[in-house]
Short mmCIF file of C-alpha atoms in Angstrom, two decimals:
data_model
loop_
_atom_site.label_atom_id
_atom_site.label_comp_id
_atom_site.label_asym_id
_atom_site.label_seq_id
_atom_site.Cartn_x
_atom_site.Cartn_y
_atom_site.Cartn_z
CA MET Q 1 -103.18 234.36 75.41
CA ALA Q 2 -100.52 233.39 72.88
CA SER Q 3 -101.34 233.23 69.18
CA ASP Q 4 -101.84 229.88 67.45
CA GLN Q 5 -98.72 230.47 65.36
CA ILE Q 6 -96.42 229.69 68.28
CA GLN Q 7 -97.35 226.01 68.06
CA THR Q 8 -96.44 226.03 64.37
CA VAL Q 9 -93.02 227.43 65.26
CA VAL Q 10 -92.48 224.85 68.01
CA GLU Q 11 -93.42 221.98 65.70
CA MET Q 12 -91.09 223.31 63.02
CA LEU Q 13 -88.18 223.48 65.48
CA ARG Q 14 -88.81 219.98 66.81
CA ALA Q 15 -88.98 218.57 63.28
CA ASN Q 16 -85.70 220.19 62.24
CA PRO Q 17 -83.31 220.11 65.21
CA MET Q 18 -80.11 222.05 64.54
CA LEU Q 19 -78.47 222.06 67.95
CA THR Q 20 -77.02 218.55 67.99
CA GLY Q 21 -73.44 217.27 67.99
CA ASP Q 22 -70.40 219.05 69.42
CA VAL Q 23 -70.12 222.82 69.41
CA LEU Q 24 -68.15 222.98 66.16
CA GLU Q 25 -70.67 220.75 64.40
CA MET Q 26 -73.51 222.93 65.68
CA ARG Q 27 -71.67 226.04 64.53
CA GLU Q 28 -71.28 224.62 61.05
CA ALA Q 29 -74.94 223.57 60.93
CA MET Q 30 -76.08 227.05 61.94
CA ALA Q 31 -73.71 228.71 59.49
CA SER Q 32 -74.87 226.49 56.63
CA ALA Q 33 -78.53 227.07 57.45
CA THR Q 34 -78.19 230.85 57.49
CA ALA Q 35 -75.48 231.53 54.89
CA ASN Q 36 -77.83 231.93 51.93
CA LEU Q 37 -80.74 233.75 53.51
CA PRO Q 38 -82.05 236.62 51.37
CA GLN Q 39 -80.72 240.05 52.24
CA PRO Q 40 -83.24 242.07 54.28
CA GLU Q 41 -85.10 244.69 52.29
CA GLY Q 42 -85.17 248.34 53.22
CA VAL Q 43 -81.78 248.42 54.93
CA GLY Q 44 -78.21 249.18 53.96
CA ILE Q 45 -75.33 246.95 55.09
CA GLU Q 46 -71.73 248.10 55.62
CA VAL Q 47 -68.97 245.80 56.89
CA VAL Q 48 -66.49 247.49 59.26
CA ASP Q 49 -63.69 246.72 61.70
CA ALA Q 50 -65.10 247.63 65.12
CA GLY Q 51 -62.03 247.92 67.27
CA GLY Q 52 -60.60 244.61 66.09
CA ALA Q 53 -63.79 242.62 65.62
CA ARG Q 54 -65.54 242.23 62.28
CA ALA Q 55 -68.91 243.93 62.40
CA GLU Q 56 -71.53 245.41 60.13
CA TRP Q 57 -73.72 248.44 60.26
CA THR Q 58 -77.36 247.79 59.43
CA GLU Q 59 -79.14 250.99 58.58
CA ALA Q 60 -82.85 251.18 57.83
CA ASP Q 61 -83.97 253.76 55.29
CA GLY Q 62 -84.00 257.12 57.04
CA ALA Q 63 -82.35 255.82 60.22
CA SER Q 64 -80.61 258.26 62.53
CA ARG Q 65 -76.80 258.29 62.51
CA ASP Q 66 -76.37 260.24 65.74
CA ALA Q 67 -77.45 257.21 67.78
CA ALA Q 68 -76.48 253.54 67.66
CA ILE Q 69 -77.44 250.11 68.94
CA VAL Q 70 -74.54 247.71 69.47
CA TYR Q 71 -76.00 244.21 68.96
CA LEU Q 72 -74.44 241.00 70.27
CA HIS Q 73 -75.81 237.82 68.70
CA GLY Q 74 -76.66 234.61 70.50
CA GLY Q 75 -75.22 231.15 70.01
CA GLY Q 76 -73.86 229.91 73.31
CA TYR Q 77 -70.58 231.82 72.83
CA THR Q 78 -69.64 229.08 70.36
CA MET Q 79 -71.80 229.70 67.27
CA GLY Q 80 -73.77 232.36 65.45
CA ASN Q 81 -72.48 235.14 63.23
CA LEU Q 82 -73.54 238.18 61.24
CA ASP Q 83 -75.52 236.03 58.77
CA SER Q 84 -77.53 234.24 61.45
CA HIS Q 85 -78.88 237.44 62.99
CA ARG Q 86 -79.01 239.80 60.02
CA GLY Q 87 -82.78 239.54 59.67
CA LEU Q 88 -83.47 240.29 63.33
CA VAL Q 89 -81.00 243.17 63.34
CA ALA Q 90 -82.67 244.63 60.27
CA GLU Q 91 -86.07 244.51 61.99
CA ILE Q 92 -84.58 246.27 65.02
CA SER Q 93 -83.15 249.07 62.86
CA LYS Q 94 -86.49 249.50 61.10
CA ALA Q 95 -88.46 249.56 64.35
CA THR Q 96 -86.12 251.94 66.18
CA GLY Q 97 -85.10 254.17 63.29
CA ILE Q 98 -81.48 253.84 64.47
CA ARG Q 99 -78.35 252.28 62.98
CA VAL Q 100 -77.37 248.91 64.47
CA LEU Q 101 -73.79 247.69 64.73
CA SER Q 102 -73.88 243.87 64.74
CA VAL Q 103 -70.65 242.47 66.20
CA ASP Q 104 -69.05 239.23 65.00
CA TYR Q 105 -67.24 238.70 68.29
CA SER Q 106 -64.70 235.91 68.88
CA LEU Q 107 -66.15 232.45 69.51
CA ALA Q 108 -65.11 229.59 71.78
CA PRO Q 109 -63.49 227.13 72.00
CA GLU Q 110 -60.84 228.86 69.87
CA HIS Q 111 -61.28 232.12 71.79
CA PRO Q 112 -62.49 231.37 75.33
CA PHE Q 113 -63.69 233.72 78.07
CA PRO Q 114 -63.16 236.66 78.30
CA GLN Q 115 -62.29 237.41 74.65
CA ALA Q 116 -65.93 237.93 73.61
CA ILE Q 117 -66.26 240.58 76.30
CA GLU Q 118 -63.14 242.36 75.08
CA ASP Q 119 -64.51 242.41 71.54
CA ALA Q 120 -67.85 243.78 72.73
CA VAL Q 121 -66.27 246.50 74.87
CA ASN Q 122 -64.05 247.51 71.97
CA ALA Q 123 -67.08 247.71 69.69
CA VAL Q 124 -68.81 250.09 72.09
CA ARG Q 125 -65.65 252.21 72.27
CA PHE Q 126 -65.51 252.17 68.45
CA VAL Q 127 -68.99 253.69 68.35
CA TYR Q 128 -68.01 256.33 70.89
CA GLU Q 129 -64.91 257.18 68.85
CA LEU Q 130 -67.12 257.82 65.83
CA GLY Q 131 -68.63 260.67 67.83
CA VAL Q 132 -71.84 259.02 69.00
CA ALA Q 133 -72.50 260.23 72.55
CA PRO Q 134 -72.79 257.46 75.17
CA GLY Q 135 -76.26 258.73 76.02
CA ARG Q 136 -77.27 257.90 72.45
CA VAL Q 137 -75.98 254.30 72.52
CA VAL Q 138 -77.81 251.11 73.54
CA VAL Q 139 -76.19 247.69 73.95
CA ALA Q 140 -78.45 244.71 73.24
CA GLY Q 141 -78.23 241.00 72.56
CA ASP Q 142 -80.03 237.68 72.67
CA SER Q 143 -79.30 234.43 74.51
CA ALA Q 144 -75.53 234.32 75.13
CA GLY Q 145 -75.50 237.78 73.56
CA GLY Q 146 -77.87 238.86 76.31
CA GLY Q 147 -75.44 237.62 78.93
CA LEU Q 148 -72.65 239.29 76.98
CA THR Q 149 -74.65 242.53 77.01
CA ALA Q 150 -74.73 242.44 80.80
CA ALA Q 151 -71.03 241.55 80.98
CA THR Q 152 -70.17 244.38 78.60
CA LEU Q 153 -72.03 246.92 80.70
CA LEU Q 154 -70.32 245.61 83.84
CA SER Q 155 -66.92 245.84 82.16
CA LEU Q 156 -67.53 249.41 81.01
CA ARG Q 157 -68.60 250.32 84.55
CA ASP Q 158 -65.62 248.62 86.19
CA ARG Q 159 -63.19 250.30 83.79
CA GLU Q 160 -64.81 253.66 84.53
CA LEU Q 161 -65.72 254.14 80.88
CA PRO Q 162 -68.89 256.01 79.91
CA LEU Q 163 -71.99 253.86 80.14
CA PRO Q 164 -74.52 253.60 77.32
CA ALA Q 165 -78.04 254.92 77.76
CA ALA Q 166 -79.57 251.47 78.24
CA GLY Q 167 -79.17 247.72 77.84
CA ILE Q 168 -81.64 245.21 76.39
CA LEU Q 169 -81.40 241.49 77.08
CA ILE Q 170 -83.48 239.06 74.99
CA SER Q 171 -83.86 235.53 76.43
CA PRO Q 172 -80.50 236.01 78.16
CA TRP Q 173 -78.17 233.26 79.33
CA LEU Q 174 -76.90 234.77 82.57
CA ASP Q 175 -75.93 231.75 84.69
CA LEU Q 176 -73.34 229.37 83.26
CA THR Q 177 -73.88 226.99 86.20
CA GLN Q 178 -77.42 226.21 84.96
CA SER Q 179 -78.76 226.48 88.51
CA GLY Q 180 -82.16 228.02 87.70
CA ALA Q 181 -85.16 225.86 88.58
CA THR Q 182 -86.77 226.30 85.16
CA MET Q 183 -83.77 224.61 83.53
CA ASP Q 184 -85.47 221.35 84.49
CA VAL Q 185 -89.07 222.40 85.13
CA LEU Q 186 -89.51 223.71 81.58
CA ALA Q 187 -87.23 221.22 79.83
CA GLU Q 188 -90.13 219.50 78.05
CA ARG Q 189 -91.64 222.78 76.83
CA ASP Q 190 -88.47 224.34 75.42
CA PRO Q 191 -87.75 223.05 71.89
CA MET Q 192 -84.33 224.71 71.65
CA VAL Q 193 -82.34 225.08 74.87
CA SER Q 194 -81.42 222.22 77.21
CA ARG Q 195 -79.13 221.77 80.18
CA ALA Q 196 -76.92 219.42 78.14
CA LEU Q 197 -76.53 222.01 75.37
CA LEU Q 198 -75.64 224.83 77.75
CA ASP Q 199 -73.23 222.66 79.73
CA GLN Q 200 -71.40 221.87 76.50
CA CYS Q 201 -71.25 225.53 75.47
CA ALA Q 202 -70.15 226.64 78.95
CA GLU Q 203 -67.35 224.09 78.98
CA ALA Q 204 -66.08 225.32 75.61
CA TYR Q 205 -66.33 228.98 76.62
CA LEU Q 206 -64.81 228.74 80.09
CA LYS Q 207 -62.07 226.16 79.46
CA GLY Q 208 -61.98 225.22 83.14
CA GLN Q 209 -62.46 228.73 84.54
CA ASP Q 210 -64.93 229.42 87.35
CA PRO Q 211 -68.48 229.71 85.93
CA ARG Q 212 -69.51 231.87 88.88
CA GLN Q 213 -67.22 234.74 87.86
CA PRO Q 214 -69.44 237.81 87.54
CA LEU Q 215 -68.42 238.53 83.96
CA ALA Q 216 -69.06 234.92 82.95
CA SER Q 217 -72.36 234.66 84.83
CA PRO Q 218 -73.72 238.17 85.48
CA ILE Q 219 -76.42 236.67 87.72
CA PHE Q 220 -73.70 236.61 90.40
CA ALA Q 221 -72.46 240.17 89.77
CA ASP Q 222 -72.99 243.36 91.72
CA LEU Q 223 -75.32 245.13 89.30
CA ALA Q 224 -75.19 248.54 90.97
CA GLY Q 225 -74.68 251.50 88.69
CA LEU Q 226 -75.83 249.91 85.45
CA PRO Q 227 -78.00 251.91 83.05
CA PRO Q 228 -81.72 251.12 82.64
CA LEU Q 229 -82.30 247.54 81.53
CA LEU Q 230 -85.07 245.77 79.65
CA VAL Q 231 -85.22 241.97 79.87
CA GLN Q 232 -87.58 240.06 77.58
CA VAL Q 233 -88.09 236.33 78.16
CA GLY Q 234 -90.67 233.70 77.26
CA THR Q 235 -92.52 231.62 79.83
CA ALA Q 236 -91.73 228.43 77.86
CA GLU Q 237 -87.96 228.89 78.15
CA THR Q 238 -85.58 226.87 80.28
CA LEU Q 239 -83.75 230.18 80.84
CA LEU Q 240 -86.78 231.88 82.40
CA ASP Q 241 -85.29 231.77 85.90
CA ASP Q 242 -82.08 233.43 84.70
CA SER Q 243 -84.13 236.52 83.84
CA ARG Q 244 -86.18 236.44 87.02
CA ARG Q 245 -83.14 236.17 89.26
CA PHE Q 246 -81.29 238.83 87.29
CA GLU Q 247 -84.18 241.26 87.71
CA ALA Q 248 -84.24 240.59 91.45
CA ALA Q 249 -80.48 241.10 91.73
CA ALA Q 250 -80.61 244.29 89.68
CA LYS Q 251 -83.38 245.80 91.77
CA ALA Q 252 -81.65 244.77 95.00
CA ALA Q 253 -78.58 246.68 93.76
CA GLY Q 254 -80.67 249.76 92.96
CA ALA Q 255 -80.58 249.33 89.19
CA ASP Q 256 -83.57 250.18 86.98
CA CYS Q 257 -84.59 246.83 85.45
CA THR Q 258 -87.83 246.04 83.62
CA LEU Q 259 -88.64 242.34 83.20
CA GLU Q 260 -91.20 241.31 80.57
CA GLU Q 261 -92.40 237.70 80.62
CA TRP Q 262 -94.13 236.80 77.35
CA GLU Q 263 -96.73 234.06 77.71
CA ASP Q 264 -95.84 230.75 76.01
CA MET Q 265 -93.00 232.30 74.03
CA ILE Q 266 -89.85 230.28 73.34
CA HIS Q 267 -86.18 231.18 73.18
CA VAL Q 268 -85.58 234.36 71.15
CA TRP Q 269 -89.03 234.23 69.56
CA HIS Q 270 -88.21 237.61 68.02
CA THR Q 271 -86.48 235.79 65.14
CA PHE Q 272 -89.84 234.53 63.85
CA ALA Q 273 -91.31 237.96 63.11
CA ALA Q 274 -92.40 236.88 59.63
CA ILE Q 275 -94.96 234.42 61.03
CA LEU Q 276 -95.37 235.11 64.75
CA PRO Q 277 -97.32 238.20 65.89
CA GLU Q 278 -95.68 238.25 69.31
CA ALA Q 279 -92.27 238.49 67.68
CA GLN Q 280 -93.06 241.79 66.00
CA GLN Q 281 -94.81 242.98 69.16
CA ALA Q 282 -91.66 242.26 71.19
CA ILE Q 283 -89.48 244.07 68.65
CA ASP Q 284 -91.85 247.05 68.81
CA ARG Q 285 -91.58 247.02 72.61
CA PHE Q 286 -87.77 246.87 72.24
CA ALA Q 287 -88.01 249.95 70.02
CA SER Q 288 -90.20 251.81 72.50
CA PHE Q 289 -87.64 251.20 75.25
CA VAL Q 290 -84.83 252.46 73.03
CA LYS Q 291 -86.75 255.60 72.14
CA GLN Q 292 -87.61 256.19 75.79
CA HIS Q 293 -83.95 256.24 76.79
CA VAL Q 294 -82.22 257.54 73.67
CA GLY Q 295 -84.84 260.03 72.50
#
């Protein structure tokens, strides 16, 4: 049974809607809301160029430097940045004891598909070139960053580049056609993500390209040969079916995929770790999966 705090979070989100207007207006609203957040305590931050994309290392006190998590933020491929996800990334570094490279990949509509994928692949190669063994690297992301995580792993596989040890997808957006049943069934329960929002983001990202392309919508990809995957999704999310169908496709292709459905949780509930017990529990589970596959 979910904690009472989830209702507080839902009410807060409904009272202060941020995802309204066109994609550039939403980007500005998100950037303004997150620009002056306090710096996370107990971590060091270092801005770097990760193969052409701006990025920053987040390193918890005592974190290992011979392993790395490459993190891809959410935001519908049109919004989000290093500021918006710095708190979550800091919690991940603390929980895992590993450095996290947060990637400020190119956003649409200025940089449409597949530029975000190129930035993400280059960031993984940047980590490899630093001497971190692929078996000590995890790629992870939330929402669109979860879909981008899958696309990055597929791109590495298709280019015959070394694959990371694992991938972690949080509340992933994996189907840019919005064809999952829960897109409508759970529309009233989800305070953040709607069909109209995702259609707008998909249009900006794809610029008329086919949304069923495997790297745009990994739900339609051949998932054979991918490393072990963890998918975390809430049962109050419109994107729930994306995760369910992805797990089924991964297992049908012989991939090792673990799906966790968190009761009554909303989109990327992990970001509310300060007030929501299930958020910290999900981050701890994320850390356990990393440690299982990285050591």
